[in-house]
């Protein structure tokens, strides 16, 4: 739902931007607005280049994320949570010993149980299947890169078509606002817990 809303809003702005570019004509190249045109277009294209790099980073992240490893069949009736393999045991016959229960008072147990919960609740991209990678690339990575390229092209043309200096500055701010719609929707419709979980994900 959040992704569809993002694409719908940005798509409406891009459609309106394309219509305005089709109705307008190129401004005169007398040289009076040339320095401001170069500055505005350069800064806007640098901004869009940073967004395009984010889309490329998403594709790279999906490519380098660890693959799913099939679990080996278990030949023992002992639970792996209560027992562990002794490091010095022989390779042909591992000895299973029960983990020692930590000793401590109530305060120690409450503190360490909270730390254990925080350490195991972090999100990770480990074990992504090939189908899910392709789906994420087609739904998230490629559309984001396409939107950034389209906005970079149409936004640059829209800035150059400005007739006055004031209109050029306002048009530059307008296309920059379109590029920041994704971040605005993310901040508005994402909970604090979700943002903290995404920021605390394990690195790949």
Tab-separated table of C-alpha atoms in Angstrom:
chain	number	residue	atom	x	y	z
A	1	UNK	CA	0.000	0.000	0.000
A	2	UNK	CA	2.751	2.435	0.933
A	3	UNK	CA	4.668	1.626	-2.252
A	4	UNK	CA	1.585	2.059	-4.450
A	5	UNK	CA	0.813	5.412	-2.825
A	6	UNK	CA	4.367	6.571	-3.439
A	7	UNK	CA	4.326	5.597	-7.114
A	8	UNK	CA	0.868	7.101	-7.643
A	9	UNK	CA	1.711	10.500	-6.160
A	10	UNK	CA	5.054	10.790	-7.949
A	11	UNK	CA	3.477	9.590	-11.185
A	12	UNK	CA	0.847	12.344	-11.028
A	13	UNK	CA	3.524	14.983	-10.523
A	14	UNK	CA	5.605	13.585	-13.397
A	15	UNK	CA	2.576	13.577	-15.689
A	16	UNK	CA	1.809	17.187	-14.868
A	17	UNK	CA	5.467	18.119	-15.355
A	18	UNK	CA	5.478	16.460	-18.779
A	19	UNK	CA	2.330	18.376	-19.801
A	20	UNK	CA	3.841	21.701	-18.729
A	21	UNK	CA	7.020	20.974	-20.675
A	22	UNK	CA	4.954	20.153	-23.759
A	23	UNK	CA	3.000	23.449	-23.542
A	24	UNK	CA	6.009	25.668	-22.836
A	25	UNK	CA	8.731	26.802	-25.172
A	26	UNK	CA	12.442	27.120	-24.596
A	27	UNK	CA	13.495	30.491	-23.165
A	28	UNK	CA	15.698	32.823	-25.161
A	29	UNK	CA	19.420	32.093	-25.013
A	30	UNK	CA	20.473	35.722	-24.730
A	31	UNK	CA	22.927	34.909	-21.973
A	32	UNK	CA	21.278	37.000	-19.260
A	33	UNK	CA	20.015	33.933	-17.392
A	34	UNK	CA	22.794	31.583	-18.457
A	35	UNK	CA	24.782	31.593	-15.167
A	36	UNK	CA	21.641	31.013	-13.110
A	37	UNK	CA	20.451	28.305	-15.500
A	38	UNK	CA	23.748	26.457	-15.204
A	39	UNK	CA	23.718	26.717	-11.406
A	40	UNK	CA	20.104	25.582	-10.998
A	41	UNK	CA	20.314	22.714	-13.459
A	42	UNK	CA	23.662	21.555	-12.055
A	43	UNK	CA	22.433	21.476	-8.456
A	44	UNK	CA	19.215	19.720	-9.418
A	45	UNK	CA	21.010	17.073	-11.466
A	46	UNK	CA	23.443	16.470	-8.586
A	47	UNK	CA	20.447	15.969	-6.313
A	48	UNK	CA	18.916	13.476	-8.730
A	49	UNK	CA	22.243	11.689	-9.126
A	50	UNK	CA	22.265	11.064	-5.373
A	51	UNK	CA	18.756	9.563	-5.615
A	52	UNK	CA	19.793	7.395	-8.567
A	53	UNK	CA	22.694	6.067	-6.511
A	54	UNK	CA	20.208	4.988	-3.841
A	55	UNK	CA	18.325	2.942	-6.418
A	56	UNK	CA	21.573	1.401	-7.606
A	57	UNK	CA	22.456	0.616	-3.987
A	58	UNK	CA	19.156	-1.246	-3.610
A	59	UNK	CA	19.961	-3.393	-6.641
A	60	UNK	CA	23.477	-4.053	-5.339
A	61	UNK	CA	22.132	-4.949	-1.904
A	62	UNK	CA	19.702	-7.474	-3.380
A	63	UNK	CA	22.484	-9.009	-5.443
A	64	UNK	CA	24.993	-9.372	-2.598
A	65	UNK	CA	22.574	-10.464	0.136
A	66	UNK	CA	23.397	-13.967	1.432
A	67	UNK	CA	21.481	-16.752	-0.287
A	68	UNK	CA	19.199	-19.164	1.484
A	69	UNK	CA	21.112	-22.217	2.773
A	70	UNK	CA	19.092	-25.447	3.079
A	71	UNK	CA	19.053	-26.816	6.588
A	72	UNK	CA	20.944	-30.056	7.125
A	73	UNK	CA	18.857	-32.993	8.367
A	74	UNK	CA	19.178	-33.707	12.046
A	75	UNK	CA	20.218	-37.212	13.097
A	76	UNK	CA	19.753	-36.720	16.814
A	77	UNK	CA	16.782	-36.479	19.120
A	78	UNK	CA	18.508	-33.908	21.331
A	79	UNK	CA	17.437	-30.299	21.126
A	80	UNK	CA	20.081	-27.920	19.702
A	81	UNK	CA	18.861	-25.109	21.978
A	82	UNK	CA	19.685	-26.974	25.193
A	83	UNK	CA	22.862	-28.683	24.035
A	84	UNK	CA	25.962	-27.551	22.174
A	85	UNK	CA	28.933	-29.182	20.513
A	86	UNK	CA	32.186	-29.201	22.448
A	87	UNK	CA	34.860	-27.416	20.362
A	88	UNK	CA	37.551	-30.003	21.197
A	89	UNK	CA	35.404	-33.017	20.378
A	90	UNK	CA	36.436	-35.416	17.558
A	91	UNK	CA	35.041	-34.867	14.085
A	92	UNK	CA	33.517	-38.340	13.742
A	93	UNK	CA	31.600	-38.326	17.006
A	94	UNK	CA	30.678	-34.953	18.467
A	95	UNK	CA	29.928	-34.959	22.166
A	96	UNK	CA	26.785	-33.081	23.186
A	97	UNK	CA	26.828	-31.425	26.591
A	98	UNK	CA	24.121	-29.407	28.280
A	99	UNK	CA	24.671	-25.670	28.489
A	100	UNK	CA	25.223	-24.394	31.976
A	101	UNK	CA	22.483	-22.193	33.313
A	102	UNK	CA	23.831	-18.750	34.228
A	103	UNK	CA	23.833	-17.925	37.908
A	104	UNK	CA	22.664	-14.558	39.140
A	105	UNK	CA	19.966	-12.651	40.915
A	106	UNK	CA	16.724	-11.156	39.664
A	107	UNK	CA	18.353	-7.907	38.491
A	108	UNK	CA	20.990	-9.816	36.520
A	109	UNK	CA	18.377	-11.952	34.796
A	110	UNK	CA	16.197	-8.974	33.869
A	111	UNK	CA	19.158	-7.075	32.397
A	112	UNK	CA	20.519	-9.970	30.368
A	113	UNK	CA	17.120	-11.071	29.111
A	114	UNK	CA	16.556	-7.566	27.743
A	115	UNK	CA	19.942	-7.590	26.028
A	116	UNK	CA	19.231	-11.010	24.544
A	117	UNK	CA	15.888	-9.793	23.209
A	118	UNK	CA	17.483	-6.747	21.601
A	119	UNK	CA	20.211	-8.820	19.990
A	120	UNK	CA	17.794	-11.307	18.435
A	121	UNK	CA	15.124	-8.834	17.292
A	122	UNK	CA	17.247	-7.086	14.657
A	123	UNK	CA	16.185	-7.565	11.045
A	124	UNK	CA	18.407	-9.224	8.486
A	125	UNK	CA	18.454	-9.916	4.734
A	126	UNK	CA	20.037	-13.322	5.162
A	127	UNK	CA	18.362	-16.195	3.343
A	128	UNK	CA	16.491	-14.310	0.584
A	129	UNK	CA	15.257	-16.589	-2.173
A	130	UNK	CA	15.917	-15.894	-5.837
A	131	UNK	CA	12.223	-15.313	-6.528
A	132	UNK	CA	11.944	-12.710	-3.788
A	133	UNK	CA	15.090	-10.952	-5.061
A	134	UNK	CA	13.661	-10.682	-8.572
A	135	UNK	CA	10.344	-9.464	-7.181
A	136	UNK	CA	12.040	-6.749	-5.084
A	137	UNK	CA	14.173	-5.667	-8.038
A	138	UNK	CA	11.133	-5.362	-10.334
A	139	UNK	CA	8.884	-3.656	-7.760
A	140	UNK	CA	11.344	-1.461	-5.836
A	141	UNK	CA	14.754	-1.115	-7.486
A	142	UNK	CA	13.945	-0.698	-11.178
A	143	UNK	CA	10.896	1.599	-10.720
A	144	UNK	CA	12.887	3.882	-8.427
A	145	UNK	CA	15.710	4.197	-10.942
A	146	UNK	CA	13.218	4.822	-13.766
A	147	UNK	CA	11.460	7.544	-11.760
A	148	UNK	CA	14.759	9.237	-10.907
A	149	UNK	CA	15.916	9.242	-14.544
A	150	UNK	CA	12.565	10.564	-15.791
A	151	UNK	CA	12.471	13.308	-13.165
A	152	UNK	CA	16.074	14.288	-13.903
A	153	UNK	CA	15.307	14.718	-17.614
A	154	UNK	CA	11.929	16.456	-17.320
A	155	UNK	CA	12.999	18.556	-14.329
A	156	UNK	CA	16.069	19.890	-16.131
A	157	UNK	CA	13.955	20.880	-19.143
A	158	UNK	CA	11.384	22.512	-16.874
A	159	UNK	CA	14.062	24.633	-15.197
A	160	UNK	CA	15.555	25.780	-18.498
A	161	UNK	CA	12.119	26.850	-19.791
A	162	UNK	CA	11.765	29.453	-17.036
A	163	UNK	CA	11.282	32.984	-18.356
A	164	UNK	CA	12.509	35.011	-15.370
A	165	UNK	CA	15.042	34.580	-12.601
A	166	UNK	CA	12.327	34.351	-9.963
A	167	UNK	CA	10.465	31.691	-11.944
A	168	UNK	CA	13.672	29.704	-12.394
A	169	UNK	CA	14.360	29.630	-8.672
A	170	UNK	CA	10.789	28.623	-7.879
A	171	UNK	CA	10.787	25.931	-10.559
A	172	UNK	CA	14.027	24.514	-9.187
A	173	UNK	CA	12.511	24.275	-5.718
A	174	UNK	CA	9.376	22.688	-7.215
A	175	UNK	CA	11.232	19.832	-8.922
A	176	UNK	CA	13.385	19.294	-5.813
A	177	UNK	CA	10.148	18.984	-3.832
A	178	UNK	CA	8.965	16.261	-6.217
A	179	UNK	CA	12.193	14.347	-5.609
A	180	UNK	CA	11.598	14.498	-1.831
A	181	UNK	CA	8.034	13.131	-1.908
A	182	UNK	CA	9.293	9.618	-1.174
A	183	UNK	CA	11.050	10.739	2.009
A	184	UNK	CA	8.019	12.770	3.114
A	185	UNK	CA	5.658	9.811	2.738
A	186	UNK	CA	8.123	7.565	4.542
A	187	UNK	CA	8.315	9.915	7.518
A	188	UNK	CA	4.553	10.477	7.606
A	189	UNK	CA	3.214	6.915	7.237
A	190	UNK	CA	5.945	4.825	8.896
A	191	UNK	CA	5.947	4.220	12.634
A	192	UNK	CA	8.934	4.929	14.854
A	193	UNK	CA	9.343	1.227	15.601
A	194	UNK	CA	9.487	0.396	11.894
A	195	UNK	CA	12.092	3.089	11.214
A	196	UNK	CA	14.228	1.951	14.136
A	197	UNK	CA	14.057	-1.652	12.921
A	198	UNK	CA	15.105	-0.637	9.407
A	199	UNK	CA	17.960	1.522	10.687
A	200	UNK	CA	19.147	-1.266	12.987
A	201	UNK	CA	19.274	-3.989	10.347
A	202	UNK	CA	22.343	-6.171	10.148
A	203	UNK	CA	24.732	-4.994	7.411
A	204	UNK	CA	25.342	-7.234	4.412
